[in-house]
XYZ file of N, CA, C and O in Angstrom:
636
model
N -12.047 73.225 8.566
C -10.860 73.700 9.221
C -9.829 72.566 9.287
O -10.285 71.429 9.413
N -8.208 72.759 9.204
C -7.381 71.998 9.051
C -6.613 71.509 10.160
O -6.260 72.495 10.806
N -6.194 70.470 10.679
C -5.750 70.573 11.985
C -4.246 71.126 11.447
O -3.957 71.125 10.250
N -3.308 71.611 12.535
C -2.294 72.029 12.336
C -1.057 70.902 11.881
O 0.071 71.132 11.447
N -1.627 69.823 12.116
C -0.836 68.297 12.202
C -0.895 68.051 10.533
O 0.050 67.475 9.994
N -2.057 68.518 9.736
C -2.563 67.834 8.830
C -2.116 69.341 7.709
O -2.658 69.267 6.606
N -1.378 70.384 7.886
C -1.427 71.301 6.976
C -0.373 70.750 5.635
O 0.505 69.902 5.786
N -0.659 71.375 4.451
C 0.165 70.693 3.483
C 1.717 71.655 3.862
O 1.861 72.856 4.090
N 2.662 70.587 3.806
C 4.086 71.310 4.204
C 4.471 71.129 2.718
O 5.611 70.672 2.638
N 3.730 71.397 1.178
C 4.811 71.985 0.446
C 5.048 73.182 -0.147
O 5.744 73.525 -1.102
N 4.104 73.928 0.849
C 5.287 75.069 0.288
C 5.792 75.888 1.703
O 5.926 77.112 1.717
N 6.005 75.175 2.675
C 7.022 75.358 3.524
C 8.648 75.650 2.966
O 9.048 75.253 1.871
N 9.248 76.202 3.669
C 10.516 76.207 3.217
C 11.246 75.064 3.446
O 11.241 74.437 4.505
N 12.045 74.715 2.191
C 12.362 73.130 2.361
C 13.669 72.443 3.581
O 14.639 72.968 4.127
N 13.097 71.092 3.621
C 13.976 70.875 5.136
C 15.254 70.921 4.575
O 15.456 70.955 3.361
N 16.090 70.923 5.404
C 17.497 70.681 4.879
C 18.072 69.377 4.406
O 17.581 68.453 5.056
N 19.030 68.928 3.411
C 19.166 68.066 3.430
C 19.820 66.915 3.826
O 20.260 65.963 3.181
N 19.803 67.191 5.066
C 20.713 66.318 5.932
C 19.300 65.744 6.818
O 18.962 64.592 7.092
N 18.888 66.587 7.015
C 17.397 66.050 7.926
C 16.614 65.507 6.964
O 15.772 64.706 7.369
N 16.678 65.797 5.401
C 15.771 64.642 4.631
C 16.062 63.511 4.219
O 15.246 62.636 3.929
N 17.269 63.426 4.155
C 18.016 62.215 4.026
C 17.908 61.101 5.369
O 17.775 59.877 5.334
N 18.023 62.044 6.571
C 17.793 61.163 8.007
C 16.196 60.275 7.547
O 15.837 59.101 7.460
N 15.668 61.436 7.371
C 13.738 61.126 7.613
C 13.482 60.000 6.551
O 12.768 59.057 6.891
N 14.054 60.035 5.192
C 14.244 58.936 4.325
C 14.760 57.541 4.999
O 14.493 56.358 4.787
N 15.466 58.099 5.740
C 16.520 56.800 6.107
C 15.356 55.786 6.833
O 14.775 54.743 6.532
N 15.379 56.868 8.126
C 14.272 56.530 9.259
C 12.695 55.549 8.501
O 12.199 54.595 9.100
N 12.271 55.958 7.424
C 11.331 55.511 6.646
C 11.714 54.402 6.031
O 10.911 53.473 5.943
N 12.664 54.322 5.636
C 12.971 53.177 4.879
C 13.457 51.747 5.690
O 13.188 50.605 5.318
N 14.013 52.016 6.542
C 14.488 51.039 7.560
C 13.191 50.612 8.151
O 12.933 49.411 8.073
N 11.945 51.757 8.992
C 10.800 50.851 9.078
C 10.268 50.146 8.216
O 9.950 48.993 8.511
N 10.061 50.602 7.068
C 9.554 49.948 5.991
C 9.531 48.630 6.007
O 8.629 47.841 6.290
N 11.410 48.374 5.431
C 12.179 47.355 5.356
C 12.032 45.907 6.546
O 11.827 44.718 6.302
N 12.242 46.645 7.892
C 11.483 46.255 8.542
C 10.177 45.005 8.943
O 10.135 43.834 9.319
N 9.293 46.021 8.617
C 7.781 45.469 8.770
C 8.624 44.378 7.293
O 9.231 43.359 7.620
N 8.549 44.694 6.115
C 8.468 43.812 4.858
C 9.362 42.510 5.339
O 8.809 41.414 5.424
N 10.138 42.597 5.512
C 10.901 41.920 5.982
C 10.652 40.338 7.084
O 11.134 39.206 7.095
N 9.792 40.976 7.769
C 8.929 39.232 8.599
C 8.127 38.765 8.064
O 7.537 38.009 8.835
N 7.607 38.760 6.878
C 6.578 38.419 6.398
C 7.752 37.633 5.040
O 7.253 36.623 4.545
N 8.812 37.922 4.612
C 9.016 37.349 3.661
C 9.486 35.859 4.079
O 9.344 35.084 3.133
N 10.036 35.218 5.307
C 10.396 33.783 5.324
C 9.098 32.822 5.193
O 9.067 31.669 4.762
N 7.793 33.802 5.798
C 6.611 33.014 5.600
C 6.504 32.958 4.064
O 6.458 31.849 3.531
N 6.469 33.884 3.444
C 6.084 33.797 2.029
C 6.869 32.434 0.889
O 6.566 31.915 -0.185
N 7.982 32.305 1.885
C 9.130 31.487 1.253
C 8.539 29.883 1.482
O 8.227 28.952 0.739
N 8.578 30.143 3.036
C 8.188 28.545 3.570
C 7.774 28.580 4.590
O 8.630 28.857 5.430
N 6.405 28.359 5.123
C 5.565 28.865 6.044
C 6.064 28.198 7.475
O 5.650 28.775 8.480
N 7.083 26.806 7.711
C 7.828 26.405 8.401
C 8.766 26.995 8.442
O 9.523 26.195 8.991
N 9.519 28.168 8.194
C 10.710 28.609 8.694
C 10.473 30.463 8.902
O 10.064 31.505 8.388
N 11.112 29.812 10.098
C 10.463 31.452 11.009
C 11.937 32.093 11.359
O 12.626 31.603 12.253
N 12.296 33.036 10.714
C 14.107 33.544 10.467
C 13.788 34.808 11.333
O 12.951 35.638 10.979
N 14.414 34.888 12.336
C 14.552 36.244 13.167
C 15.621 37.437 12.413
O 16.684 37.047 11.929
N 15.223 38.949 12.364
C 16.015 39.761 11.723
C 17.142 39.643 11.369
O 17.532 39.658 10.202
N 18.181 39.436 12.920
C 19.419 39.771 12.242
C 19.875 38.407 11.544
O 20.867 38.297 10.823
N 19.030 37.446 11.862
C 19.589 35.959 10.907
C 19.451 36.392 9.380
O 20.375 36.214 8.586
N 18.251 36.967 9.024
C 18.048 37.439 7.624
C 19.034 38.153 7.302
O 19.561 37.926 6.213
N 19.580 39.256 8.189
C 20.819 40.256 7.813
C 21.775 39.242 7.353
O 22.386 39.482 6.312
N 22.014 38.030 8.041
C 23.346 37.650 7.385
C 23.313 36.994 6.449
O 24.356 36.693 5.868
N 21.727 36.452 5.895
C 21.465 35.829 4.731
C 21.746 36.533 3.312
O 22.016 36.131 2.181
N 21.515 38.016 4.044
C 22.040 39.185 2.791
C 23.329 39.261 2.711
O 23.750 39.457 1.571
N 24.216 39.158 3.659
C 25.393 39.565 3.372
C 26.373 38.349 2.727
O 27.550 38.553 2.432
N 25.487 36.656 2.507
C 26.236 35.218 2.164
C 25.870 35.577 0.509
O 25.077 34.725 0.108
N 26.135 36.367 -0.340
C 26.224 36.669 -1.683
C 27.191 35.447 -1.866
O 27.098 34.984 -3.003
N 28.239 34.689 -0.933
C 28.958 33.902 -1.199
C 30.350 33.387 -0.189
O 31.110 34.284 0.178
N 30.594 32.219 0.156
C 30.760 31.823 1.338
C 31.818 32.851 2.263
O 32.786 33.512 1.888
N 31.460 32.756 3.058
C 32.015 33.973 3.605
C 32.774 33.151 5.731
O 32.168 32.400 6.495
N 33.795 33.612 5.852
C 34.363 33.388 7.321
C 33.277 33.946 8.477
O 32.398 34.753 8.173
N 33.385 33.602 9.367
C 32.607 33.945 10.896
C 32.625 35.602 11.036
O 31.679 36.380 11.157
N 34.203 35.875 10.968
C 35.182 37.056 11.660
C 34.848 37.794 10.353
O 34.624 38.987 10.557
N 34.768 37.480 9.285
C 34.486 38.416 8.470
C 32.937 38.950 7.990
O 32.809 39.889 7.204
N 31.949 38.321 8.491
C 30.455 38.081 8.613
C 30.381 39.333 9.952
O 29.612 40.293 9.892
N 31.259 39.101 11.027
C 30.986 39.604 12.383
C 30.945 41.315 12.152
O 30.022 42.079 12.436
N 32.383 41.661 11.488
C 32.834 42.932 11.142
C 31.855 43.362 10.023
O 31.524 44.540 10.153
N 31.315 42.755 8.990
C 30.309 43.232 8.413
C 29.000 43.434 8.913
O 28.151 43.993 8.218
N 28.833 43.150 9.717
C 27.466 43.600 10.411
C 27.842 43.855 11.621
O 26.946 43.508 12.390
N 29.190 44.518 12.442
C 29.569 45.126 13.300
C 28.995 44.212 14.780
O 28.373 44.824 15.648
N 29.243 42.946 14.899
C 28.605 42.136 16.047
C 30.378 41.635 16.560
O 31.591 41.687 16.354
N 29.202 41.134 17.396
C 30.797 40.377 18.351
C 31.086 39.079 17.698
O 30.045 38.578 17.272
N 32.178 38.333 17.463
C 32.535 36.993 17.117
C 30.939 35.888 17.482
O 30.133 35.202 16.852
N 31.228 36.327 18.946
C 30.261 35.238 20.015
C 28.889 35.156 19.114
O 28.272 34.162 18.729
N 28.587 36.793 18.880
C 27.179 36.837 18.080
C 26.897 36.298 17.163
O 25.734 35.904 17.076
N 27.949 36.010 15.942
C 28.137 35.944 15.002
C 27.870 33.797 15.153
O 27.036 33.141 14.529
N 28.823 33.307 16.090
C 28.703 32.035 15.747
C 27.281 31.465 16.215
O 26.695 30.482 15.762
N 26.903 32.268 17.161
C 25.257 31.587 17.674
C 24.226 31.880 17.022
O 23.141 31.299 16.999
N 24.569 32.805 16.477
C 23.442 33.139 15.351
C 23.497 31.808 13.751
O 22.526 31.270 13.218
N 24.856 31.664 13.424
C 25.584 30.536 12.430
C 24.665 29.340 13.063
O 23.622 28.926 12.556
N 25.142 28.965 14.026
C 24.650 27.910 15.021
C 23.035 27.889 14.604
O 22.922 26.871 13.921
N 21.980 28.416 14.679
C 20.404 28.471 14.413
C 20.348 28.622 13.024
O 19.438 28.056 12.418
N 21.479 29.545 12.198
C 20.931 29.162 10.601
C 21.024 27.809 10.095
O 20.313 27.277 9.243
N 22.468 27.093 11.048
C 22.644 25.884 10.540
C 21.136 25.074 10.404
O 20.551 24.648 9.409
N 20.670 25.052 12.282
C 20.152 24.419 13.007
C 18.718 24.387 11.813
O 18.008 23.381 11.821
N 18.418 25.456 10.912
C 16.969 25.904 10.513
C 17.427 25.170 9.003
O 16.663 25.167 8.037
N 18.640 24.627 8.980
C 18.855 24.272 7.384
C 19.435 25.347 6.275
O 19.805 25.082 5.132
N 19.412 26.614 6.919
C 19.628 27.510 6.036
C 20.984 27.918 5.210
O 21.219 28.455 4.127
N 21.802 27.343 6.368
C 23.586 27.451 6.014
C 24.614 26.139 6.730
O 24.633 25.430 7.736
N 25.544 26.411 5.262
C 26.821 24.848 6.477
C 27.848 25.591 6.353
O 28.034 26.593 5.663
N 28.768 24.815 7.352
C 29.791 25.380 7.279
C 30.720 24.418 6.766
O 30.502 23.208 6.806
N 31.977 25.048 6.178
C 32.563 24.091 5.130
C 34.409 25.122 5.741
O 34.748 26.270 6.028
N 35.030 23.763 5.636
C 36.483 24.721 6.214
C 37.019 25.682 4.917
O 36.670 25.694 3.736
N 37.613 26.153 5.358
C 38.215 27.513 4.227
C 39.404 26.711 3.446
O 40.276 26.364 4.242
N 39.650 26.354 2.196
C 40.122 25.828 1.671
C 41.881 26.510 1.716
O 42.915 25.858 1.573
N 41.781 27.591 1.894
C 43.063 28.631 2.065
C 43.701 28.969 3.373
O 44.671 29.678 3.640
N 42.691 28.096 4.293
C 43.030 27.772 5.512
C 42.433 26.836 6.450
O 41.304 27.074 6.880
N 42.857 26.143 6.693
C 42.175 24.811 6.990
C 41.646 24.993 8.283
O 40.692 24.344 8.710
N 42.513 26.249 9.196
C 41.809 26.500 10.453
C 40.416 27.146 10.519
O 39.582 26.972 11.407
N 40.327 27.787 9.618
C 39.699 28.474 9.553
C 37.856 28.168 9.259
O 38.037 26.960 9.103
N 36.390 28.311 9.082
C 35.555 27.777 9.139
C 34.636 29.139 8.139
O 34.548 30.304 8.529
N 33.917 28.498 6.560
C 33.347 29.191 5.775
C 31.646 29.055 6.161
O 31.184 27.926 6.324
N 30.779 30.243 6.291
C 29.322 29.730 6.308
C 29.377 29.943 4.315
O 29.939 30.565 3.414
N 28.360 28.922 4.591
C 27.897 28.934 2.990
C 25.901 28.436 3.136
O 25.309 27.653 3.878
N 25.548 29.144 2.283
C 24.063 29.060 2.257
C 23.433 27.529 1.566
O 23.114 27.705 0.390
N 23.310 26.783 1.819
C 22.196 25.821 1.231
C 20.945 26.287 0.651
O 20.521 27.442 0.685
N 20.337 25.155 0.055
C 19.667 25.435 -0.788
C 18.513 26.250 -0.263
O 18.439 27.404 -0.683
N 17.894 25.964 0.317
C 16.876 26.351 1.261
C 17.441 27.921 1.756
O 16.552 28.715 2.063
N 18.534 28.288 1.824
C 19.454 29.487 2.221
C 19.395 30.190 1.191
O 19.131 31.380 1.364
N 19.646 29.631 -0.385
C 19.730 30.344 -0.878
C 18.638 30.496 -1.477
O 18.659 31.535 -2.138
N 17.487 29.824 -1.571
C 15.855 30.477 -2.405
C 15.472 31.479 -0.986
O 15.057 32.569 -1.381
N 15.500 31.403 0.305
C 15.277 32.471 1.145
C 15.896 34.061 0.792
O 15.122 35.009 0.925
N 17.359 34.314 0.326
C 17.642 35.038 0.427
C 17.254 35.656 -1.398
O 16.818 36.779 -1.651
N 17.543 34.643 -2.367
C 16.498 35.363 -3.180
C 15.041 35.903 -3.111
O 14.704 37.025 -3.488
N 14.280 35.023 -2.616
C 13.441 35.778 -2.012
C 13.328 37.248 -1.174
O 12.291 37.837 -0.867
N 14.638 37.624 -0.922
C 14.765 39.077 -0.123
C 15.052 39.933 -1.104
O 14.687 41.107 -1.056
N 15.901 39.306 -2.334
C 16.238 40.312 -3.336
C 15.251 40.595 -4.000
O 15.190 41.740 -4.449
N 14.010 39.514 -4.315
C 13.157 39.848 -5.007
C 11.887 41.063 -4.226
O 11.065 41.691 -4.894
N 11.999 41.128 -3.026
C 11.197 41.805 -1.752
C 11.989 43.187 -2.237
O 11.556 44.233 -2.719
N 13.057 42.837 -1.972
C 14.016 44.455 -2.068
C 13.952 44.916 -3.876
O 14.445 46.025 -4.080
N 13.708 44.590 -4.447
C 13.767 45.009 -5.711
C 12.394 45.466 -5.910
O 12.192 46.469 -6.595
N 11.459 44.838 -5.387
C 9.885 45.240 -5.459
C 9.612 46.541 -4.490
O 9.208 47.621 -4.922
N 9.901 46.259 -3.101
C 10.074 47.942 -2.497
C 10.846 48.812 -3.089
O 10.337 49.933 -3.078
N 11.702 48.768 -3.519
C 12.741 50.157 -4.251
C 12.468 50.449 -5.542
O 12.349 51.645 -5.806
N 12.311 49.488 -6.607
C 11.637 50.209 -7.572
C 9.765 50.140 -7.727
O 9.268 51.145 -8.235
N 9.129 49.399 -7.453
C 8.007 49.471 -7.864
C 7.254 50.130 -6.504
O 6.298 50.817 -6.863
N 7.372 50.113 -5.503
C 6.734 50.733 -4.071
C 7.155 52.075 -4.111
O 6.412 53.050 -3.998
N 8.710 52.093 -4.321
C 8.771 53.296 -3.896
C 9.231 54.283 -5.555
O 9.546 55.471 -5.481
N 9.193 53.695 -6.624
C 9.015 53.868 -7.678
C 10.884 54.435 -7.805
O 11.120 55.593 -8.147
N 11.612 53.813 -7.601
C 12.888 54.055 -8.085
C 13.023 53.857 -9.687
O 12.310 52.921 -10.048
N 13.598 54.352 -10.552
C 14.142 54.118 -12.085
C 15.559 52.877 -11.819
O 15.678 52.974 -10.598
N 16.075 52.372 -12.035
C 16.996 51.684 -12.450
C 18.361 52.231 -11.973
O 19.221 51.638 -11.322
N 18.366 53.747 -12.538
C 19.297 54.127 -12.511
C 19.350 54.492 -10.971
O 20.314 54.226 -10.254
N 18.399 55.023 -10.621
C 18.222 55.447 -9.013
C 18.994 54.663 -8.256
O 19.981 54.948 -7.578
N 18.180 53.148 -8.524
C 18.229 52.281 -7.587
C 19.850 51.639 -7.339
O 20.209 51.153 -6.266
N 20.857 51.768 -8.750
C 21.981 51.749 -8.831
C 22.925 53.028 -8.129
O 24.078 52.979 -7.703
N 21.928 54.224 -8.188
C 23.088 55.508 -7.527
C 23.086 54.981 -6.145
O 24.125 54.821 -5.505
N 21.129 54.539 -5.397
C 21.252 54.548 -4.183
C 22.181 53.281 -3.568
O 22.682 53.302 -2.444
N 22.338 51.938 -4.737
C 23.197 51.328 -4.010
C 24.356 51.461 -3.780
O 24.791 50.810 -2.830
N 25.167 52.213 -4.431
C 26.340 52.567 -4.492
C 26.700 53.588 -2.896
O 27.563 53.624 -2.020
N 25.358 54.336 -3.275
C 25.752 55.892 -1.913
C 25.409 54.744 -0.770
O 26.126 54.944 0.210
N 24.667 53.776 -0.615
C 24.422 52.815 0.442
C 25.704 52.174 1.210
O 26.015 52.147 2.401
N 26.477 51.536 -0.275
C 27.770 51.057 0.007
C 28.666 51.979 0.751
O 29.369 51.895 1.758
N 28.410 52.783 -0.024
C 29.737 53.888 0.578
C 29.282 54.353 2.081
O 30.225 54.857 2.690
N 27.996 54.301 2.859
C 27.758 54.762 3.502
C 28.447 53.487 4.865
O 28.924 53.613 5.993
N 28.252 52.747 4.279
C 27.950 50.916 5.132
C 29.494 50.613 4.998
O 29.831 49.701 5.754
N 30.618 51.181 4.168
C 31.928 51.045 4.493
C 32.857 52.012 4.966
O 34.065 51.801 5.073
N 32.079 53.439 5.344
C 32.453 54.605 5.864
C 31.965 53.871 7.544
O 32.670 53.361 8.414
N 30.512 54.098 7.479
C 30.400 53.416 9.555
C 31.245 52.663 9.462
O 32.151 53.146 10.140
N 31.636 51.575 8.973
C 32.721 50.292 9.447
C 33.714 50.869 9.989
O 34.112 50.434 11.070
N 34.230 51.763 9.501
C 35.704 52.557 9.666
C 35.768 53.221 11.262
O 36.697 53.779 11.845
N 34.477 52.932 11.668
C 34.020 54.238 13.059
C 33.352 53.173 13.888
O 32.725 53.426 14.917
N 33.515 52.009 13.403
C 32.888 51.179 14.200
C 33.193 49.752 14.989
O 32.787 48.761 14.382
N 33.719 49.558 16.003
C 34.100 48.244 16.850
C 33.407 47.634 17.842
O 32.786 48.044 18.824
N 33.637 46.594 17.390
C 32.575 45.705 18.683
C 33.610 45.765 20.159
O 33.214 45.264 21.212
């Protein structure tokens, strides 16, 4: 006998797709998640990077302002420099003045910054296509619908 928890739902009538897209989402973010603390150990068993520090390691593709770091990951200024403040502190990033404005202050990743955050691309390229068996092409539609999704919230979103 089957418990009711355990019945096969495919040939249920299918969810909608706004609720499968949520339930994807919801899955993937734990995923990401859990994978995700385990990769600074894998890197360098001395550096212990708390989440959202990793978030901004993803978003230093290349030196990037405080205020413009903040609005991309929707934090407050304040958040943004104390968090800067511990990547410095861990070796991971410097800051270097903005050449186009001298007031102004660039994080940029060091070396150690930047084999960490390859290390995430190589994590994220291994969950999306080989874990979760994306094609190439997939993995290019989903980054794109990702983007568009991550510069649509911005538009709806203030600290």
């Amino acid at each position: 006998m089957t418990h009711p928890d355990e019945t096969n739902h495919s040939h249920d009538a299918p969810i909608e797709p706004e609720l499968g897209a949520l339930l994807g989402v919801f899955a993937l973010h734990g995923f990401i998640e859990s994978l995700m603390e385990d990769v600074d150990r894998k890197v360098d068993s001395k550096i212990d990077v708390p989440y959202f520090e990793r978030k901004i390691l993803v978003w230093l593709d290349h030196p990037k302002r405080l205020g413009t770091l903040a609005r991309e990951l929707n934090v407050l200024p304040s958040t943004m420099t104390t968090a800067a403040d511990q990547l410095e502190a861990r070796g991971l990033v410097v800051r270097e003045r903005d050449p186009d404005d001298r007031r102004a202050w660039l994080l940029k990743l060091t070396g150690d910054g930047a084999n960490l955050r390859s290390a995430m691309v190589v994590m994220a390229r291994t969950l999306l296509c080989e874990t979760l068996e994306l094609t190439d092409d997939e993995l290019n539609s989903f980054a794109k619908t990702s983007l568009k999704i991550h510069r649509n919230i911005q538009k709806y979103t203030t600290c």
